[in-house]
XYZ file of C-alpha atoms in Angstrom:
179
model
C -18.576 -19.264 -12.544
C -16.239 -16.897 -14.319
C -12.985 -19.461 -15.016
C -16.018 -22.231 -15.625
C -17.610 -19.971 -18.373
C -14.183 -19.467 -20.066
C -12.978 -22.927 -19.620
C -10.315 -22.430 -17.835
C -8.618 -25.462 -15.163
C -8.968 -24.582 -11.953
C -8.866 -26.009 -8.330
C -10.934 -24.750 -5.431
C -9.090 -24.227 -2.672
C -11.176 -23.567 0.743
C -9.316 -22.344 3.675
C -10.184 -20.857 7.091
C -10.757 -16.996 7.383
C -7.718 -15.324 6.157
C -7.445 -10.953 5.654
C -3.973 -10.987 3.934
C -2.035 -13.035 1.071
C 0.506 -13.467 4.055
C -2.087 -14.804 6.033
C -3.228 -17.457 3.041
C 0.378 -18.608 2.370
C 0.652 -19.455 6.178
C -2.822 -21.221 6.527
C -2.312 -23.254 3.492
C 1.622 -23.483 4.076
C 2.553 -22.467 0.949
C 5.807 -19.886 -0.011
C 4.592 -16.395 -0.742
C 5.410 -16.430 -4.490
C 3.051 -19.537 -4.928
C 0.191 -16.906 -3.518
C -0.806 -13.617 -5.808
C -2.169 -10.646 -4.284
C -4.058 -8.076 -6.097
C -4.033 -4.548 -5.679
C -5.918 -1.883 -7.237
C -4.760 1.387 -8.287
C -5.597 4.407 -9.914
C -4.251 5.764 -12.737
C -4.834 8.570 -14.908
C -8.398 8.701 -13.184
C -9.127 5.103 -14.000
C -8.743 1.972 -12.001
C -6.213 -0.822 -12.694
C -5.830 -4.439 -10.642
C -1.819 -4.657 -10.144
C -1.417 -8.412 -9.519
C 2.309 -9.860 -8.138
C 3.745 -12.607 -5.948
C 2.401 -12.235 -2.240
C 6.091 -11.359 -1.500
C 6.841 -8.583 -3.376
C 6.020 -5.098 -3.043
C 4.781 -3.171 -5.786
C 7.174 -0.258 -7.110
C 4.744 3.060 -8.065
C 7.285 4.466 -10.608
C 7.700 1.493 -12.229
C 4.214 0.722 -12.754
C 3.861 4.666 -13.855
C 6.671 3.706 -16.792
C 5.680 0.411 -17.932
C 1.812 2.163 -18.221
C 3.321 5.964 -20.098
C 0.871 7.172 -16.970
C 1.016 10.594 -15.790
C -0.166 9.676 -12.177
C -0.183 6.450 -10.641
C -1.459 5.672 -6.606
C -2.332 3.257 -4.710
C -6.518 3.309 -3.706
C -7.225 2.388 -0.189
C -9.559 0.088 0.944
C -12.460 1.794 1.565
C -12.571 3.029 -1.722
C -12.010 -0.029 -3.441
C -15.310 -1.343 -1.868
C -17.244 1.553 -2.681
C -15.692 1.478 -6.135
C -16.095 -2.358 -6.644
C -19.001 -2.938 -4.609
C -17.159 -5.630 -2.743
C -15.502 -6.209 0.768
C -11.803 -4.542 1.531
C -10.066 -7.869 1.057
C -11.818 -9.889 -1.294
C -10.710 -8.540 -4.657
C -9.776 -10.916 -7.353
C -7.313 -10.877 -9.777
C -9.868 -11.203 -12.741
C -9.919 -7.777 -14.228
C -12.688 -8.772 -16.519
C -15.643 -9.759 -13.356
C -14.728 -6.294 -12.267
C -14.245 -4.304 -14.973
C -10.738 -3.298 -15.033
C -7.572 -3.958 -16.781
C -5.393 -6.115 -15.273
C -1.383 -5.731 -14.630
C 0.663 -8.943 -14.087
C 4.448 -8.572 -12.477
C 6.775 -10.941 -14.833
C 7.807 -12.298 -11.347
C 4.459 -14.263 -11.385
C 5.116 -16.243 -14.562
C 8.487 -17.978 -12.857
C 5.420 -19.939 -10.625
C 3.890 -22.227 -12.640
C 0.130 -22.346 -10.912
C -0.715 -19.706 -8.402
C -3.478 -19.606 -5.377
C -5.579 -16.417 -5.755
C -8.323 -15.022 -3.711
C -11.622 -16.071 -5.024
C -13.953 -12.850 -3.915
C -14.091 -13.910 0.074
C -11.844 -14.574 3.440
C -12.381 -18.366 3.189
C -11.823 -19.461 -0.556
C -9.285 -19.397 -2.852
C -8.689 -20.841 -6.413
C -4.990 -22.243 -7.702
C -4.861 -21.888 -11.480
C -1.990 -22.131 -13.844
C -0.350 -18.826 -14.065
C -0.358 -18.295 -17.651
C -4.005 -19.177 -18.017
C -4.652 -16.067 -15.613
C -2.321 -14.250 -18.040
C -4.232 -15.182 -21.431
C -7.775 -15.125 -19.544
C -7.605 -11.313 -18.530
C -5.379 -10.350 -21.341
C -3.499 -8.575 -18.810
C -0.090 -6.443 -19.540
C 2.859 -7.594 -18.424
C 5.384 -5.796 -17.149
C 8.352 -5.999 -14.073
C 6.378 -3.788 -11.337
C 8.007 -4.998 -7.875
C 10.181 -2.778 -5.855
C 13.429 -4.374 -6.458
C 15.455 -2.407 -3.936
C 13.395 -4.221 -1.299
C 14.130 -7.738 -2.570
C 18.005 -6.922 -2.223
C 17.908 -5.455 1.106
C 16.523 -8.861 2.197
C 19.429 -11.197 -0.023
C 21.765 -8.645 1.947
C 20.584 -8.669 5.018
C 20.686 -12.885 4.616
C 24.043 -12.925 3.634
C 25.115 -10.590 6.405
C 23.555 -12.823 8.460
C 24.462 -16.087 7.345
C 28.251 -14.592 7.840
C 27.737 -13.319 11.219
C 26.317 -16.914 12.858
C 29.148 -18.719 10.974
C 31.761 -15.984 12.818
C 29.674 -15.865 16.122
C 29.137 -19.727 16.280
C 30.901 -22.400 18.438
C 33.042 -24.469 16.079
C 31.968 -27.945 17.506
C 34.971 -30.381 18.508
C 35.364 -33.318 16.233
C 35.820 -36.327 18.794
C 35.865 -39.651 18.229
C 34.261 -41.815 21.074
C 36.600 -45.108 21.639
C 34.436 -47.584 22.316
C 36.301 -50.190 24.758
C 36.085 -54.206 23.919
C-alpha cells in the first residue's frame, strides 16, 4: 500500500518463513548484498532505521559521526516491538510507515534493486535501490564496519594461498591411444 500510494515500481516477492536477512538470501538464493536488512537504533533519545547490505555489519562510531550524535546504540528486539508495535523481525526499511528517519549505507547504492522485508516472515518486496533512497529521503552515509570486511578479503587470500601450497600438483599425462 505504501510504495503503491507513492508510485513507486515494485515486485512482490513471497518466500517461505524466514527470521534473518541471511536466512532470505539463502531461501531465495540470492548474494547477501542483493538483500537489505534494517536495523533500528537509538540515538540521542530518538529512534533511527539503519538500513545496509545483509552482509555487512553496521559500525556504531561511524554512524555516531556521520549523524554529529552524542550517543548512538543499537535497540534490541523486544523494544523495537513495543516501540513499533510490530513483531521482532518484521521491520521495514520505510522510515516514513513507521515514523522514523531512515539511514542508508552508500554500500547499498552499488546494487541496483534490492529485496527488503515487507513487515512479515514470508514476504518480501525487490525495489530499485535508489527509489528506496528518494522515497524515504533517507541520509546517506558509509556506516559498515569496514575492519570486518577486510578480515574476510584476508582471511580469503590466506586461504586461497594455503590450498594452492597444500594441494597435489596433478601430473600432466598424455594417454597414447594405440592404433
Amino acid at each position: 500500500a505504501h510504495l503503491n500510494k507513492h508510485k513507486v515500481p515494485y515486485a512482490h516477492v513471497p518466500h517461505k518463513t524466514v527470521f534473518t536477512a541471511y536466512d532470505l538470501a539463502n531461501t531465495l538464493k540470492k548474494k547477501l548484498n542483493e538483500i537489505a536488512k534494517t536495523l533500528v537504533v537509538e540515538i540521542d533519545k530518538k529512534y533511527l532505521l539503519v538500513v545496509l547490505p545483509a552482509n555487512m555489519r553496521v559500525d556504531l562510531n561511524k554512524v555516531k559521526k556521520v549523524l554529529k550524535a552524542k550517543a548512538v546504540h543499537l535497540v534490541p528486539e523486544e523494544m523495537i516491538e513495543k516501540i513499533f508495535k510490530i513483531k521482532a523481525g518484521t521491520i521495514t526499511p520505510f522510515g516514513s510507515v513507521h515514523g522514523a528517519e531512515v539511514l542508508l549505507d552508500k554500500a547499498l547504492l552499488k546494487t541496483k534493486e534490492v529485496i527488503v522485508n515487507a513487515g512479515s516472515f514470508t514476504d518480501a518486496v525487490r525495489l530499485k535501490t535508489k527509489d528506496l533512497h528518494l522515497l524515504e529521503k533517507a541520509t546517506l552515509g558509509d556506516i559498515r564496519d569496514t575492519a570486518v570486511a577486510k578480515l574476510k578479503k584476508a582471511v580469503r587470500i590466506v586461504t586461497k594461498k594455503i590450498t594452492k601450497q597444500v594441494a597435489p600438483k596433478k601430473k600432466k599425462t598424455a594417454a597414447k591411444k594405440k592404433k
